[in-house]
XYZ file of C-alpha atoms in Angstrom:
558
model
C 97.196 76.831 85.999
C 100.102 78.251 84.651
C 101.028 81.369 82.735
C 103.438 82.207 80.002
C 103.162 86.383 79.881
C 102.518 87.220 76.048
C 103.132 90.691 74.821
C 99.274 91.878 72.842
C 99.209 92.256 69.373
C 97.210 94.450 66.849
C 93.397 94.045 66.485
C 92.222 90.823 64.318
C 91.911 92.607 60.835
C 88.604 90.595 60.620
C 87.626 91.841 64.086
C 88.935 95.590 63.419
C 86.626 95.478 59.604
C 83.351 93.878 61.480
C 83.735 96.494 64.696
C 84.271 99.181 62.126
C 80.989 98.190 59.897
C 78.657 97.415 63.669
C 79.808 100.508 65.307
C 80.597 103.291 62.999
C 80.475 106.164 65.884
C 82.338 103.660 67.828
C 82.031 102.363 71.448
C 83.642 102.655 75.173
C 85.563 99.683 74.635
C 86.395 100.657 71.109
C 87.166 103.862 72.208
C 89.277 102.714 74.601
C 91.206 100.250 73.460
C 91.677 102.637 69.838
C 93.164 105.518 72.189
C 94.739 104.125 75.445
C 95.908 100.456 73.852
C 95.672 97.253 75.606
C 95.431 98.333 79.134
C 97.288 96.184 81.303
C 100.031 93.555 80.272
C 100.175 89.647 81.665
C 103.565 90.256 82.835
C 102.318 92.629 85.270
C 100.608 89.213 86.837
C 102.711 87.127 86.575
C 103.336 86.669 89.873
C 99.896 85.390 90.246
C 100.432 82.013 88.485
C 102.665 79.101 88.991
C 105.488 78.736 86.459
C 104.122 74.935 85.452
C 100.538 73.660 84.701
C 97.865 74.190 82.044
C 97.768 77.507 80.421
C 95.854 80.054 82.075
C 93.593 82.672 79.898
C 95.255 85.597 79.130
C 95.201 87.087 82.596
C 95.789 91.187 81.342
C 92.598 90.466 79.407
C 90.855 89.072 82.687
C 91.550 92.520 84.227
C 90.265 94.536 81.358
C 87.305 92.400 81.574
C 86.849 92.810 85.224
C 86.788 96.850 84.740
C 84.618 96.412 81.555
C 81.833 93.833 83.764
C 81.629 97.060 86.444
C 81.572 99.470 83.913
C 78.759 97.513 82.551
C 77.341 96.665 86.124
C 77.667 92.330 84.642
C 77.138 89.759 86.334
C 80.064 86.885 85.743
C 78.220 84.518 83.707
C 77.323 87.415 81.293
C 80.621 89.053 81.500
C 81.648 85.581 80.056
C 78.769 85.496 77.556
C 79.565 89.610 76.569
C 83.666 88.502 75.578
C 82.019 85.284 73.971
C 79.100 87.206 71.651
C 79.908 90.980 71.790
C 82.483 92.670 68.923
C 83.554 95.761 70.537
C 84.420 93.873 73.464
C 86.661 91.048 71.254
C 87.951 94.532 69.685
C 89.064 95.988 72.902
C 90.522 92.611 74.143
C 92.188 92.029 70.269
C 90.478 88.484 70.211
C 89.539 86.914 66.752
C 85.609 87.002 66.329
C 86.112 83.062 66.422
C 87.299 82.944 69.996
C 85.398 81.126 72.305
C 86.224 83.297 75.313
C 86.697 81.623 79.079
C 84.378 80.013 81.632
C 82.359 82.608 83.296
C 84.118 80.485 86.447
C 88.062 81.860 85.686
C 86.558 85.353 86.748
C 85.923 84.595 90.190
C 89.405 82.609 90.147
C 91.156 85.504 88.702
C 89.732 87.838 91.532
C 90.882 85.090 94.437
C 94.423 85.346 92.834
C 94.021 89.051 92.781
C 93.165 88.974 96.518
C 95.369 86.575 97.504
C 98.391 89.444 96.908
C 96.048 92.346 97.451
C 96.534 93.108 93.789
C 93.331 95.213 93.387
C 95.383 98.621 93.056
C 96.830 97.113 89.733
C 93.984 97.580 88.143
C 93.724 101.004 88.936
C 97.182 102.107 88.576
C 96.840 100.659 85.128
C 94.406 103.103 84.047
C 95.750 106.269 85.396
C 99.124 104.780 84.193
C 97.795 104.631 80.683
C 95.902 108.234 80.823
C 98.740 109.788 82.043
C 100.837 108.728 79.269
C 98.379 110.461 76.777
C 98.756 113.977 79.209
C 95.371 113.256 80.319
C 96.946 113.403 84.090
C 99.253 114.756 85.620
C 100.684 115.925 89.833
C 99.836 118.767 91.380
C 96.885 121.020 91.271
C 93.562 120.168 92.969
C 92.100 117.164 94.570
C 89.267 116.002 96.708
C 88.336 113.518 99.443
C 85.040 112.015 100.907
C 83.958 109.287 102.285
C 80.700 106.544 101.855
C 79.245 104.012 104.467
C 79.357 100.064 103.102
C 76.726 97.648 103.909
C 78.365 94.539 104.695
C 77.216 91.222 102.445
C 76.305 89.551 105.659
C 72.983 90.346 106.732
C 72.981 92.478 110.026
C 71.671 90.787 112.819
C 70.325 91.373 116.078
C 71.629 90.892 119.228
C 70.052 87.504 120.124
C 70.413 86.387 116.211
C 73.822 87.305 116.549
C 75.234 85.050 119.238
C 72.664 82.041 118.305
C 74.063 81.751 114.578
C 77.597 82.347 116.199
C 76.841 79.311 117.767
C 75.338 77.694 115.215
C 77.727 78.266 112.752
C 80.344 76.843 115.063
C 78.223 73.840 115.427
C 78.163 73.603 111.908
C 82.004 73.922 111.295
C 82.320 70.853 114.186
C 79.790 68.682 112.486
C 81.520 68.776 109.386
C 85.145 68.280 110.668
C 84.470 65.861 113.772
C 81.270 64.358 113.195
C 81.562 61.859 115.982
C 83.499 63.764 118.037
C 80.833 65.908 118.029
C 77.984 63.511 118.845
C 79.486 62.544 121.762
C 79.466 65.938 123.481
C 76.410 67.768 122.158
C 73.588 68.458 124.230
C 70.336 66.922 122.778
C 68.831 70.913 123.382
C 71.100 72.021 120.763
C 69.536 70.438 117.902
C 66.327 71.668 118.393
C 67.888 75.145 119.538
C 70.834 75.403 116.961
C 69.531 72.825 113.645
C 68.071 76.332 111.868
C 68.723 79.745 111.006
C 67.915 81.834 114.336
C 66.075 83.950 111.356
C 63.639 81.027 111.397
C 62.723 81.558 115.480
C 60.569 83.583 116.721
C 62.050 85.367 119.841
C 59.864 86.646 122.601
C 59.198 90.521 122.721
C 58.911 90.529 126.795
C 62.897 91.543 127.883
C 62.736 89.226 130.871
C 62.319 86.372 128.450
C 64.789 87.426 125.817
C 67.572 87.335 128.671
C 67.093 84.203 129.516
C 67.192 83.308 126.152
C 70.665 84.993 125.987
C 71.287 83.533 128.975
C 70.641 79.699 127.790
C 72.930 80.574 124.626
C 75.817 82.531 126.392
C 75.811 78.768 128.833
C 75.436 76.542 125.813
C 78.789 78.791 123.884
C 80.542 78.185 127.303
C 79.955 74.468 127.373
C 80.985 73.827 124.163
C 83.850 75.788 124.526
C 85.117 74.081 127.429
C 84.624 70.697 125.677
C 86.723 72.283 122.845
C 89.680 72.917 124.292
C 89.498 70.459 127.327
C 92.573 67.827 127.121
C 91.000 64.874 125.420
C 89.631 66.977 122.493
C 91.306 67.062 119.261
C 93.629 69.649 118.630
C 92.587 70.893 115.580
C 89.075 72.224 116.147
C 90.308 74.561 118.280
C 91.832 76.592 115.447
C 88.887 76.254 113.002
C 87.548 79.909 112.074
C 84.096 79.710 113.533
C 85.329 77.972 116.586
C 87.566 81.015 117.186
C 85.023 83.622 116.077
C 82.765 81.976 118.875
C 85.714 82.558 121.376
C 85.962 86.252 120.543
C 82.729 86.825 120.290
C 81.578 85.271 123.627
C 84.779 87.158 125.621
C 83.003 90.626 124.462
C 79.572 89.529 124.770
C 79.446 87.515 128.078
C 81.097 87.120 131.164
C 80.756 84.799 134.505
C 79.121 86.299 137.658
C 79.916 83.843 140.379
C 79.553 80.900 137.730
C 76.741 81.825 136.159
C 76.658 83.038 132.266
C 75.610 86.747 132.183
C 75.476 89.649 129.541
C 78.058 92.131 129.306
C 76.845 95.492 130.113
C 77.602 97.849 127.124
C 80.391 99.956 128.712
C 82.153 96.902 129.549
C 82.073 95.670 125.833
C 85.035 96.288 123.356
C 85.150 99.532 121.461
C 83.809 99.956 117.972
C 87.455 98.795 116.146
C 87.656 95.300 117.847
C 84.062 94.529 118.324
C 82.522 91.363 115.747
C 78.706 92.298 114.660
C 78.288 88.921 112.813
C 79.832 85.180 112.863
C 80.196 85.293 109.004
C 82.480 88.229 108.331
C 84.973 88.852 111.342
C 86.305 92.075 109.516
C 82.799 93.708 109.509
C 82.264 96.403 112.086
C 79.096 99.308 113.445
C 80.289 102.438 112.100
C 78.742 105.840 112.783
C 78.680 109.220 110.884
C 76.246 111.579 112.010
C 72.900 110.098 112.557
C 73.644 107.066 110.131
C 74.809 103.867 112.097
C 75.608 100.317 109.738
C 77.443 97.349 109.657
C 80.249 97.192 106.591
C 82.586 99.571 106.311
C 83.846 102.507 104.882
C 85.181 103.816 100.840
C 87.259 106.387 100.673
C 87.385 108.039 96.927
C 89.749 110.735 96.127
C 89.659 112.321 92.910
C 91.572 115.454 90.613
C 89.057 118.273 90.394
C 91.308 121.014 88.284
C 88.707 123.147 86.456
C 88.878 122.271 82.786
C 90.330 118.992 83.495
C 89.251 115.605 83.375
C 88.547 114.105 86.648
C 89.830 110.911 87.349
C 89.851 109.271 90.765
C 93.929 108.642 92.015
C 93.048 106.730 95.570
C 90.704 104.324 96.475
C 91.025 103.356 99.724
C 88.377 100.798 101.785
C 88.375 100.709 105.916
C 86.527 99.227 108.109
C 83.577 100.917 109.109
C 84.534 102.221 112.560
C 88.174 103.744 110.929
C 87.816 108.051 111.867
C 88.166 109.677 108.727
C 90.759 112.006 110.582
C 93.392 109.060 110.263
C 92.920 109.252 106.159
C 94.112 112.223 105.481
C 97.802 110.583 105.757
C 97.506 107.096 104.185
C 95.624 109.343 100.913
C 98.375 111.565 101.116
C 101.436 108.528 101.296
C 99.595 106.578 98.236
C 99.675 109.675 95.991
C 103.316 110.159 96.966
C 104.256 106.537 96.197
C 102.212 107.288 92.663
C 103.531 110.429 92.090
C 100.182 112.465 91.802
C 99.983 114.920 95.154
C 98.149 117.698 94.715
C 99.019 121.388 96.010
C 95.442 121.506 97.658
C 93.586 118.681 98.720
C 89.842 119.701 99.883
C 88.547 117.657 102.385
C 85.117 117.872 104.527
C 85.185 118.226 108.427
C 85.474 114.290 109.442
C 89.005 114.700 107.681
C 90.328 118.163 108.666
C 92.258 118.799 112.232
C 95.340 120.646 112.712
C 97.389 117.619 112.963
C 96.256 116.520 109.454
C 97.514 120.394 108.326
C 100.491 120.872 109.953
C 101.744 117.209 108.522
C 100.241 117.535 105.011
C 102.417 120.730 104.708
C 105.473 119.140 106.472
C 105.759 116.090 104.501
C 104.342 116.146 101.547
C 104.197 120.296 100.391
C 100.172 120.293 100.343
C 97.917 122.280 102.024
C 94.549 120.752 103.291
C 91.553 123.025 103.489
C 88.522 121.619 105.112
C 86.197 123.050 107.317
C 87.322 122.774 111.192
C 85.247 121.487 114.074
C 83.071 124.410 115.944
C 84.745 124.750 119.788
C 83.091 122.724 121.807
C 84.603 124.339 125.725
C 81.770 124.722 128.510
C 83.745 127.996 128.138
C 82.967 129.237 124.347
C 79.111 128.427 125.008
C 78.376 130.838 127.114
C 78.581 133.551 125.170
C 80.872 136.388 125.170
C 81.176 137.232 128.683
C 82.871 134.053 129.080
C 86.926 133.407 129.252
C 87.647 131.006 126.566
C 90.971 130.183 125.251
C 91.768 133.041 123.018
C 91.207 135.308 125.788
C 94.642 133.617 127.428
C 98.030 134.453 126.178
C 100.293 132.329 125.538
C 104.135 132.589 126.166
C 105.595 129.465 123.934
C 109.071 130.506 124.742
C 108.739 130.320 128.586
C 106.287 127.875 128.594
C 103.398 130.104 130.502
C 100.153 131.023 129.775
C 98.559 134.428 130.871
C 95.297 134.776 131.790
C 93.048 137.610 131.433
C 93.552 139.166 135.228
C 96.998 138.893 134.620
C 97.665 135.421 136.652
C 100.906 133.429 134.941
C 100.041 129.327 135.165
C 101.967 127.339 137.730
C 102.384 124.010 135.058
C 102.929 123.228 131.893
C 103.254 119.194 130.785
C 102.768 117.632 127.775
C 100.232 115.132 127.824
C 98.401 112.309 125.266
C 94.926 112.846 124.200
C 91.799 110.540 124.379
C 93.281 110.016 120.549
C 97.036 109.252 121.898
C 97.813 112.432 120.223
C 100.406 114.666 122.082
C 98.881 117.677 123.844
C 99.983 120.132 126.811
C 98.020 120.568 129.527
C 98.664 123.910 131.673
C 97.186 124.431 135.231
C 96.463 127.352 136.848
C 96.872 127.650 140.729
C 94.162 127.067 143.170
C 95.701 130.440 145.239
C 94.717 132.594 141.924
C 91.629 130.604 140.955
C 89.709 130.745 144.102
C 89.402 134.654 145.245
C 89.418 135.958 141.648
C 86.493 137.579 141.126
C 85.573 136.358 137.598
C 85.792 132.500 138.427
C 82.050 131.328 137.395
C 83.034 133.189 133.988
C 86.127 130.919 133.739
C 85.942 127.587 135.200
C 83.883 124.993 133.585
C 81.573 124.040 136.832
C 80.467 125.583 140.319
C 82.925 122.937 141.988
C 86.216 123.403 139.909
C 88.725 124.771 142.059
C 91.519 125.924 139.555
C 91.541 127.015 135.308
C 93.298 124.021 133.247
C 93.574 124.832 129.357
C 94.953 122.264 126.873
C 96.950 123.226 123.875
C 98.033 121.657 120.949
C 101.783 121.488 120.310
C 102.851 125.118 118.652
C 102.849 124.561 115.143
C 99.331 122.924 115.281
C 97.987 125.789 117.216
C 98.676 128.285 115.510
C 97.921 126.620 111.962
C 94.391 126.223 113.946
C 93.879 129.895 114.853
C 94.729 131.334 111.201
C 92.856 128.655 109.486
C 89.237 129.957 111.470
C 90.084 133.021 110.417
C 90.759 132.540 107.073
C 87.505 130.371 106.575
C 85.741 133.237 107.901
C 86.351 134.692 104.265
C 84.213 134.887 101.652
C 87.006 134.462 99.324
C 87.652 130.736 101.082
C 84.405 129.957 101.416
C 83.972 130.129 97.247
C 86.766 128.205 96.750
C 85.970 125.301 99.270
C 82.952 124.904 96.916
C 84.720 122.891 94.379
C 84.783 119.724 97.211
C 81.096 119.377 96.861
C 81.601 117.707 93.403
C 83.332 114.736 95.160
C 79.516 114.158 96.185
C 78.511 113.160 92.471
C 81.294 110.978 92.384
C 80.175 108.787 95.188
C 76.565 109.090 93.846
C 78.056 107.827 90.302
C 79.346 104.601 92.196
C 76.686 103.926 93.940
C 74.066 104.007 90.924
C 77.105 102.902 88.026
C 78.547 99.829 90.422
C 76.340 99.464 93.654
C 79.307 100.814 95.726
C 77.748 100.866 98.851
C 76.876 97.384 99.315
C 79.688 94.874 99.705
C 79.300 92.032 96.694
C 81.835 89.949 99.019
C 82.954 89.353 102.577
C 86.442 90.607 103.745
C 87.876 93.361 103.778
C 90.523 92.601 101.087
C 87.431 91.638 98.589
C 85.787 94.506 99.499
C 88.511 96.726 98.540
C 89.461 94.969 95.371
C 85.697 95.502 94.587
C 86.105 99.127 95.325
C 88.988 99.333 92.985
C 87.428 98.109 90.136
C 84.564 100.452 91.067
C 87.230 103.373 90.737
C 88.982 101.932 87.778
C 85.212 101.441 86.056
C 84.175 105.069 86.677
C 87.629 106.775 85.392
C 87.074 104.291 81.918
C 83.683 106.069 81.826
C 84.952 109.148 82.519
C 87.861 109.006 79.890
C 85.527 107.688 77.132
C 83.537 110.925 77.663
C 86.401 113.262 77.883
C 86.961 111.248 74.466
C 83.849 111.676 73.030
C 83.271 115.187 73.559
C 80.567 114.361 76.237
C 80.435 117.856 78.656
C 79.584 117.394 82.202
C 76.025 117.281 83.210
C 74.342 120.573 84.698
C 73.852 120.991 88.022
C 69.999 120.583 88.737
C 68.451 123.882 90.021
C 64.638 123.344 91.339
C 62.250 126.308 89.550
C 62.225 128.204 93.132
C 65.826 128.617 93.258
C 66.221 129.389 89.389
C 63.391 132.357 90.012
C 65.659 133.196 93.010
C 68.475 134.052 90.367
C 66.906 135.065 87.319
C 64.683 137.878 89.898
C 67.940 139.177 91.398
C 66.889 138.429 95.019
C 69.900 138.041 97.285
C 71.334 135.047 98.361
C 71.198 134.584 101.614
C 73.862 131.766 103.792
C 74.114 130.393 107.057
């Protein structure tokens, strides 16, 4: 299909009298398209489509319908029905009430092209384009950041389902591709093992029996394998997807022990980042945030959060699910850049605040990050406050030595890469001081330690550390780091609004297109509200906690 970009004209006049007469208080999409225009132009895909072939449907109306269909939470088929029947949405696309529309089909194609580029963030940028041009936007102020786990569209599996439809789906690929090739090698075993989903077995509950299932399929993955990539085979399966999601998954899952096929213990399996949970999305990964564990991966949303503004999200940003959120504080901070919208404070929870974050957000791009900092974790700072933890030391930046509280100078100072490959410097104490001092269970870490060793963060990240503690010691901080919490609602309004926290596709790049249209769907509905007059919704206060207030009694906080 081809595309010949086509500037959008005025409303139908038939369209604009029947919209008027069917919805005199108006509509979002009326709304919409009456105060923002036609959203997004087909020149801005044009790069999508082929410069010969048979027309394509106007493709800046196939992005206004893909916001409108999660605005609307529509499925394709009556997204396609809605543009075909529905006059406020022919209004906000300026189609005659005589047009037939498009195959509920060109949707889905539209997205592929869309993901082919990784052209979800046009769709966004369109909107926030558009409301910034009618001052409903603009850079600086306030923003906020959170985060939201993703259930993968692939089902999550168990261990022993895992590595059997690994298998299987490999089998599968081969039977379709080499069918003869195929019969020749198989094992008669593996059609009764491998013909069906592994959902469809029943597995054993005994352990000793459910190794030696794992067993039998870690030797049957080998074998085939080996037949795979042995001489005579032909070159090409050994490139097919599944066959090489079988490889990967069988390095970090099994191993040989003098030539037999045996588990991988878990501390000698991949981390987190690298390691596949299922055959049928290789991007998927376990990710962890306090007690929650899932297979997916991760959204983050940032959004503008002036008081008396409108809020509309800037960055939508998708990971996978074992991504720290203590790496996003950067990319957020580049995209708004790039866009033109940094704020002058960006409020962030804990997973996203560390000095590094702080010192660079200030450095590069003029904003300061507040978020609440980790609690000090040193064998040290437990013990209470007979104990010698860091701030008890002082530290000489200039001469590179640390002083501790006897008065002993350290004998080292290196700089050194944390577990993170961040830099750090590590200074040692001498054994000569440590030993005979008098206060050494108060300072070392165990009975057995011989000598004090402190690491520091580099200068300007230290100190940015010790005055942000005290400063969030303050009541005065602590009211203003309220205003994150509303990020909360946001991700609650995406989850009920567009199902945001299960994947509708598999990949990473359709995941994040999906979460873009998510964003782009909630800042429509947020705009059409500013538009209306709509005021925000109260914050729900149970009857206890309203007595609590209306009585006077104090409030009391952790």
């Amino acid at each position: 299909m081809s595309m010949q970009p086509t500037e959008p004209g005025d409303v139908p006049a038939e369209t604009l009298r029947v919209a008027r007469a069917a919805f005199p208080k108006g509509s979002l999409a009326i709304r919409i398209r009456d105060e923002l225009g036609m959203l997004f132009r087909d020149k801005e895909f044009a790069d999508l489509f082929p410069a010969r072939g048979r027309p394509a449907w106007s493709p800046g109306r196939l992005a206004m319908v893909l916001v409108l269909q999660f605005v609307e939470g529509l499925t394709d088929r009556q997204a396609a029905g809605t543009v075909r029947a529905r006059i406020d949405f022919k209004y906000a696309l300026g189609l005659d009430l005589t047009d037939p529309g498009f195959d509920f089909s060109v949707l889905s194609e539209f997205r592929d092209r869309l993901v082919g580029v990784d052209a979800g963030r046009r769709l966004l940028d369109g909107i926030l384009t558009a409301a910034r041009e009618e001052g409903l936007l603009a850079s600086g102020g306030k923003a906020r950041t959170d985060s939201s786990h993703v259930l993968s569209a692939a089902r999550e599996l168990g261990w022993l389902e895992m590595v059997a439809e690994t298998l299987r789906a490999a089998l599968n690929e081969l039977a379709l591709v080499a069918p003869e090739w195929l019969t020749g090698v198989a094992d008669p075993d593996w059609f009764r093992h491998y013909a069906t989903r592994a959902e469809d077995s029943r597995f054993p509950k005994a352990r000793s029996k459910q190794d030696e299932i794992g067993r039998r399929i870690g030797a049957d993955g080998m074998r085939l394998l080996q037949v795979v990539t042995a001489p005579d085979a032909p070159g090409l399966l050994r490139s097919l997807p599944q066959v090489e999601i079988l490889r990967k998954i069988w390095i970090q899952q099994f191993h040989l022990v003098e030539g037999e096929v045996h588990h991988r213990d878990p501390k000698d399996r991949p981390p987190g980042t690298k390691r596949l949970v299922t055959p049928y999305d290789s991007e998927t990964r376990t990710g962890s945030k306090r007690d929650l564990d899932w297979d997916g991966y991760k959204v983050h949303l940032t959004e503008t959060c002036g008081p008396g503004d409108l809020h509309l999200i800037t960055i939508v940003a998708t990971t996978a699910a074992a991504i720290n959120d203590d790496r996003m504080a950067a990319v957020v901070h580049a995209s708004l850049s790039q866009r033109e919208l940094l704020p002058e404070e960006h409020r962030v929870d804990t997973g996203y605040a560390n000095s590094p974050a702080m010192v660079a957000a200030r450095r590069d791009y003029g904003v300061e990050l507040h978020g609440p900092l980790q609690a000090v974790n040193s064998v040290q700072s437990s013990r209470g406050d007979g104990a010698y933890g860091q701030d008890a030391f002082t530290i000489d930046w200039d001469n590179e030595r640390v002083t501790c509280p006897n008065g002993r100078t350290s004998r080292s100072w290196a700089v050194h890469s944390s577990q993170r490959r961040m830099p750090v410097l590590l200074v040692g104490f001498s054994v000569l001081d440590c030993r005979p001092c008098p206060h050494r269970r108060d300072c070392l870490s165990t009975p057995t330690t011989q000598r004090r060793q402190i690491t520091l963060r580099p200068r300007a990240e230290y100190d940015t550390l010790r005055q942000t503690r005290v400063l969030q010691q303050t009541d005065e901080w602590k009211e203003r780091y309220k205003i994150r919490a509303g990020v909360e609602g946001t991700i609650a309004q995406g989850v009920q609004r567009c199902d945001m926290r299960r994947s509708r596709y598999r990949g990473l790049t359709k995941t994040s297109l999906q979460h873009q249209l998510t964003g782009a769907a909630i800042n429509l509905a947020r705009i059409d509200a500013w538009l209306s007059g709509t005021s925000h919704a109260h914050t729900r206060v149970s009857h206890f906690a309203a007595l609590q207030q209306s009585e006077g009694w104090p409030v009391l906080t952790d």
